[in-house]
């Protein structure tokens, strides 16, 4: 049974892949239009069909987005002078709650555009849209600008709120809806010059750096300080382990914070206020902790007690905010569920270890106190007998 699984699985994949490719070429439109060229776009099960007319430099396109429900919008766009969402010249289909479809054009001038109806930088003599069996199809005729036939393309789907397009999801699929199309040759390529892929890599880098530094290394450094110093033989090694771990976490965390600032500056109009504000607070508190190390009083100093209160309170606040912000970031990145489960598993592991070490620490402390009390009683006995 196990040996036959892989061949059967491969055959099923081949069948599914073949049927999907055939779906693009054999799909029958409700208006019986026939298109000479068809491509299945790499993400969101979307398809683009077209007829290119060389004599007048126009192209008849049909963009098909599958699996669309009511109260959603779908859009396909060309970016004439750049790549990505900003600057895209979009064909939009807005599906209302009653299933009616409105087709219009929208020039995307920024991330907070809202896909409002507007003219495009090139002519669109005709645009209509329909919804058939859960698929929305946008039909349009485009007057290709500057005699060109090759452009970057963008496509997207999102919800409708209050009768207007709302922000689409920010998962990896929705962040990589870029490509290039040549209406003359029929050639297409994914990733549109790698702009979207680059941004997604920066988002992933930002997430990994912050999850590892603030979300894992910081708690581990605090655990080292609390549970290693109970062993007399670990002094002063515990202190250097604690400082090394926390300093490394801070340096890596600042790198992650800087990538977040860069992502924010490149994403005008997209704001995650809670995630950003917590990140700023973490950077400020982490920096205070770094300076506090330089101002650390000696153990016998009368201000050491108050410094300890400040240091511990700030440290535990940083740990709590770090964990909260990691989950905020995971919700924004919207990766595969296994990544959130992996981080939850790490937290559970650290939590279990904390409980074990805490119990053992109290056991050692109480036993040591008990031994000291016995030693004191013995000493007092010797003194009285003397």
XYZ file of C-alpha atoms in Angstrom:
386
model
C 0.000 0.000 0.000
C 2.753 2.451 1.010
C 4.794 1.681 -2.135
C 1.871 2.385 -4.430
C 0.995 5.690 -2.770
C 3.597 7.856 -4.499
C 2.831 6.745 -8.099
C -0.901 7.152 -7.515
C -0.359 10.558 -5.943
C 1.764 11.691 -8.914
C -0.864 10.456 -11.369
C -3.581 12.385 -9.519
C -1.486 15.551 -9.575
C -0.869 15.131 -13.295
C -4.586 14.660 -13.956
C -5.508 17.700 -11.875
C -2.833 19.815 -13.541
C -3.938 18.737 -17.008
C -7.601 19.395 -16.287
C -6.776 22.856 -14.953
C -4.799 23.707 -18.094
C -7.645 22.424 -20.273
C -10.084 24.563 -18.263
C -8.262 27.695 -19.447
C -8.279 26.701 -23.114
C -11.698 25.084 -23.318
C -13.713 27.447 -21.134
C -16.870 28.625 -22.863
C -17.905 32.209 -22.209
C -21.588 33.056 -21.841
C -21.377 35.540 -24.733
C -19.689 32.878 -26.911
C -16.564 35.008 -27.351
C -13.532 33.086 -28.550
C -10.025 34.185 -27.602
C -6.854 33.153 -29.396
C -4.620 33.218 -26.329
C -5.218 32.139 -22.766
C -2.989 31.860 -19.682
C -3.679 30.562 -16.191
C -2.232 33.078 -13.775
C -0.045 31.523 -11.065
C -2.023 32.634 -8.002
C -5.716 32.707 -6.932
C -6.932 30.474 -9.802
C -7.289 33.406 -12.172
C -7.136 33.353 -15.962
C -6.515 35.907 -18.684
C -7.843 35.482 -22.230
C -7.187 37.894 -25.087
C -7.218 38.689 -28.791
C -4.497 41.062 -29.964
C -5.220 43.273 -32.985
C -1.949 44.415 -34.514
C -3.565 46.720 -37.083
C -4.986 49.165 -34.530
C -2.855 48.253 -31.476
C -5.809 47.149 -29.379
C -6.468 44.027 -27.349
C -9.759 42.448 -26.319
C -9.303 40.869 -22.886
C -11.401 38.678 -20.632
C -10.161 38.337 -17.068
C -11.746 35.438 -15.203
C -11.560 35.160 -11.406
C -12.890 31.864 -10.069
C -14.448 31.182 -6.683
C -15.900 34.645 -6.114
C -18.937 35.217 -3.906
C -21.242 38.172 -3.465
C -19.932 41.268 -1.651
C -16.500 40.855 -3.196
C -14.468 42.690 -5.822
C -11.979 41.444 -8.392
C -9.523 43.481 -10.413
C -6.934 43.025 -13.135
C -4.550 45.788 -14.144
C -1.624 46.818 -16.310
C 1.182 48.890 -14.844
C 2.471 50.873 -17.796
C 5.368 52.727 -16.207
C 6.241 50.562 -13.213
C 5.405 47.379 -11.391
C 3.252 46.466 -8.454
C 0.046 47.995 -7.237
C 0.896 51.702 -7.226
C 0.490 53.112 -10.725
C -1.612 50.182 -11.919
C -4.417 50.896 -14.399
C -7.179 48.587 -13.242
C -10.316 46.978 -14.573
C -12.603 46.396 -11.583
C -15.678 44.222 -11.059
C -17.698 45.017 -7.930
C -20.155 42.310 -6.881
C -22.941 43.573 -4.618
C -24.760 41.536 -1.968
C -27.610 40.800 -4.417
C -25.224 39.411 -7.032
C -25.288 42.322 -9.460
C -21.920 43.269 -10.997
C -20.603 46.757 -11.677
C -17.632 47.151 -14.041
C -15.456 50.248 -14.127
C -11.869 51.461 -14.457
C -9.667 52.767 -11.647
C -6.198 54.323 -11.664
C -4.331 53.221 -8.543
C -2.373 56.208 -7.259
C -1.448 54.795 -3.839
C -2.071 52.027 -1.343
C -5.029 53.899 0.152
C -6.739 54.361 -3.198
C -9.968 52.498 -2.396
C -10.316 51.591 -6.111
C -12.570 54.563 -6.830
C -13.831 54.912 -10.429
C -11.508 56.992 -12.588
C -10.066 57.145 -16.083
C -6.918 55.299 -17.100
C -3.734 56.438 -18.796
C -4.824 54.597 -21.942
C -8.136 54.189 -23.706
C -10.752 51.633 -22.677
C -13.583 51.900 -25.228
C -15.508 49.006 -23.723
C -15.787 47.361 -20.304
C -18.448 45.014 -18.947
C -18.539 42.256 -16.332
C -20.686 39.329 -15.332
C -20.896 36.659 -12.655
C -21.487 33.085 -13.804
C -21.502 30.042 -11.510
C -19.260 31.617 -8.901
C -16.826 33.106 -11.434
C -16.604 36.781 -12.278
C -15.466 37.746 -15.774
C -14.364 41.233 -16.837
C -14.551 41.975 -20.582
C -12.738 45.015 -21.979
C -11.057 46.472 -25.027
C -7.741 48.241 -24.353
C -5.918 50.708 -26.570
C -2.293 49.765 -25.900
C -0.186 52.851 -25.172
C 2.952 53.822 -27.093
C 2.744 50.952 -29.536
C 3.902 48.584 -26.801
C 2.657 45.046 -26.272
C 4.555 43.976 -23.124
C 3.503 45.210 -19.678
C 3.603 44.318 -16.006
C 0.259 43.019 -14.819
C -1.402 42.854 -11.391
C -4.544 41.091 -10.268
C -6.340 40.979 -6.925
C -9.530 40.051 -5.105
C -11.007 41.407 -1.881
C -14.168 42.103 0.121
C -16.796 44.797 -0.351
C -17.745 46.927 2.662
C -20.544 49.467 2.527
C -20.807 49.126 -1.242
C -17.127 49.981 -1.819
C -13.978 47.880 -2.225
C -12.259 47.174 1.109
C -8.652 46.150 1.740
C -7.676 42.726 0.443
C -5.931 40.113 2.569
C -2.183 40.459 3.123
C -1.239 36.791 2.914
C 1.590 35.480 0.750
C -0.743 34.760 -2.186
C -2.246 38.253 -2.198
C 1.209 39.836 -1.903
C 2.563 38.018 -4.975
C -0.090 38.771 -7.579
C 2.380 40.198 -10.067
C 3.528 39.144 -13.487
C 4.332 40.233 -17.001
C 2.362 39.703 -20.186
C 3.180 40.235 -23.865
C -0.033 40.448 -25.882
C 1.801 39.989 -29.167
C 3.884 36.892 -28.434
C 1.601 35.407 -25.777
C 4.516 35.087 -23.372
C 3.910 35.586 -19.665
C 6.144 35.464 -16.612
C 5.490 35.522 -12.898
C 6.646 38.054 -10.307
C 6.836 41.128 -12.560
C 10.541 41.758 -12.172
C 10.549 40.280 -8.668
C 9.125 43.440 -7.048
C 6.394 41.678 -5.119
C 8.686 38.793 -4.234
C 11.247 41.244 -2.873
C 8.650 42.939 -0.675
C 7.363 39.604 0.571
C 10.907 38.488 1.409
C 11.383 41.683 3.406
C 8.129 41.029 5.237
C 9.248 37.488 6.018
C 12.703 38.710 7.095
C 11.088 41.294 9.366
C 8.885 38.612 10.915
C 11.672 36.074 11.437
C 14.109 38.589 12.954
C 11.558 39.894 15.433
C 10.084 36.513 16.337
C 13.536 35.049 17.046
C 14.901 38.105 18.913
C 12.052 39.634 20.900
C 9.869 36.529 20.929
C 12.397 33.780 21.781
C 15.859 35.084 22.728
C 14.567 37.707 25.192
C 12.589 35.152 27.265
C 15.547 32.739 27.183
C 17.903 35.468 28.433
C 15.545 36.255 31.312
C 15.345 32.566 32.193
C 19.139 32.350 32.273
C 19.321 35.209 34.777
C 16.588 33.859 37.021
C 17.426 30.172 37.128
C 21.197 29.888 36.652
C 22.250 32.224 39.438
C 20.698 29.917 42.018
C 23.709 27.674 41.460
C 26.723 29.084 43.261
C 29.059 27.475 40.737
C 27.348 29.433 37.923
C 28.405 32.789 39.334
C 29.352 34.995 37.458
C 28.816 32.871 34.314
C 25.031 33.350 34.519
C 25.473 37.119 34.269
C 27.557 36.937 31.095
C 25.151 34.418 29.546
C 22.247 36.736 30.392
C 23.966 39.830 28.983
C 25.119 38.016 25.833
C 21.656 36.618 25.130
C 19.854 39.905 25.773
C 22.387 42.004 23.839
C 22.180 39.618 20.866
C 18.386 39.716 21.017
C 18.453 43.516 21.099
C 20.804 43.780 18.104
C 18.773 41.306 16.033
C 15.557 42.988 17.192
C 16.777 46.421 16.104
C 17.558 44.943 12.667
C 14.002 43.588 12.520
C 12.640 46.939 13.694
C 14.585 48.720 10.934
C 13.151 46.388 8.263
C 9.703 47.205 9.644
C 10.365 50.933 9.251
C 11.465 50.346 5.658
C 8.361 48.283 4.926
C 6.209 51.053 6.400
C 7.852 53.739 4.263
C 7.348 51.592 1.142
C 3.679 50.925 1.967
C 2.124 54.371 2.174
C -1.540 54.100 3.153
C -1.206 50.645 4.755
C -1.090 51.032 8.524
C -0.997 48.525 11.352
C -1.096 50.978 14.238
C -1.152 48.533 17.142
C 1.704 46.433 15.734
C 3.731 49.556 14.946
C 3.153 51.207 18.326
C 4.108 48.076 20.240
C 7.229 47.812 18.090
C 8.201 51.392 18.918
C 7.578 50.738 22.629
C 9.744 47.608 22.494
C 12.585 49.481 20.843
C 12.385 52.245 23.468
C 12.227 49.836 26.429
C 14.988 47.668 24.972
C 17.204 50.710 24.549
C 16.513 51.757 28.157
C 17.528 48.294 29.325
C 20.786 48.568 27.393
C 21.597 51.907 29.052
C 20.493 50.570 32.427
C 23.258 47.972 32.197
C 25.819 50.769 32.030
C 24.261 52.474 35.087
C 23.953 49.290 37.153
C 24.869 50.044 40.820
C 27.102 47.687 42.776
C 25.316 45.062 44.931
C 26.062 46.905 48.160
C 24.801 50.262 46.836
C 21.607 51.474 48.544
C 20.021 52.218 45.152
C 20.573 48.671 43.861
C 17.194 47.561 45.290
C 15.327 50.186 43.247
C 17.405 49.437 40.140
C 16.460 45.761 40.440
C 12.754 46.659 40.589
C 13.088 48.835 37.483
C 15.191 46.269 35.600
C 12.863 43.341 36.330
C 9.652 45.308 35.663
C 10.956 46.632 32.339
C 12.317 43.226 31.327
C 9.080 41.349 31.966
C 7.099 44.118 30.221
C 9.330 43.702 27.166
C 8.781 39.935 27.154
C 4.985 40.245 27.386
C 4.795 42.936 24.691
C 7.169 40.929 22.480
C 4.978 37.831 22.545
C 1.841 39.898 21.883
C 3.491 41.660 18.947
C 4.765 38.421 17.418
C 1.170 37.199 17.235
C 0.091 40.563 15.818
C 2.755 40.172 13.147
C 1.686 36.623 12.352
C -1.885 37.841 11.853
C -0.611 40.496 9.421
C 1.714 38.182 7.485
C -0.977 35.486 7.431
C 1.494 32.637 6.772
C 0.674 28.940 6.749
C -0.835 27.825 10.054
C 2.212 25.673 10.808
C 4.311 28.778 11.559
C 1.938 30.063 14.228
C 1.670 26.548 15.632
C 5.475 26.313 15.710
C 5.758 29.541 17.690
C 3.008 28.423 20.064
C 4.950 25.171 20.510
C 8.110 27.135 21.384
C 6.185 29.203 23.944
C 4.665 26.090 25.497
C 8.132 24.528 25.696
C 9.553 27.641 27.382
C 6.554 27.736 29.718
C 7.014 24.126 30.792
C 10.729 24.681 31.338
C 9.940 27.797 33.383
C 7.598 25.856 35.660
C 10.172 23.111 36.172
C 13.033 25.535 36.828
C 10.874 27.704 39.088
C 9.916 24.708 41.229
C 13.525 23.548 41.397
C 14.742 27.068 42.235
C 12.361 27.356 45.161
C 13.363 23.874 46.310
C 17.038 24.848 46.298
C 16.403 28.212 47.981
C 14.225 26.728 50.729
C 16.617 23.836 51.310
C 19.530 26.241 51.501
C 17.616 28.399 53.992
C 16.766 25.329 56.032
C 20.416 24.276 56.094
C 21.439 27.795 57.121
C 18.896 27.765 59.969
C 20.254 24.437 61.192
C 23.790 25.765 61.006
C 22.712 28.808 62.997
C 21.094 26.644 65.668
C 24.226 24.517 65.941
C 26.388 27.635 66.226
C 24.119 29.024 68.948
C 24.332 25.710 70.799
C 28.107 25.798 70.752
C 28.087 29.425 71.939
C 25.755 28.693 74.870
C 27.703 25.594 75.960
C 30.896 27.586 75.837
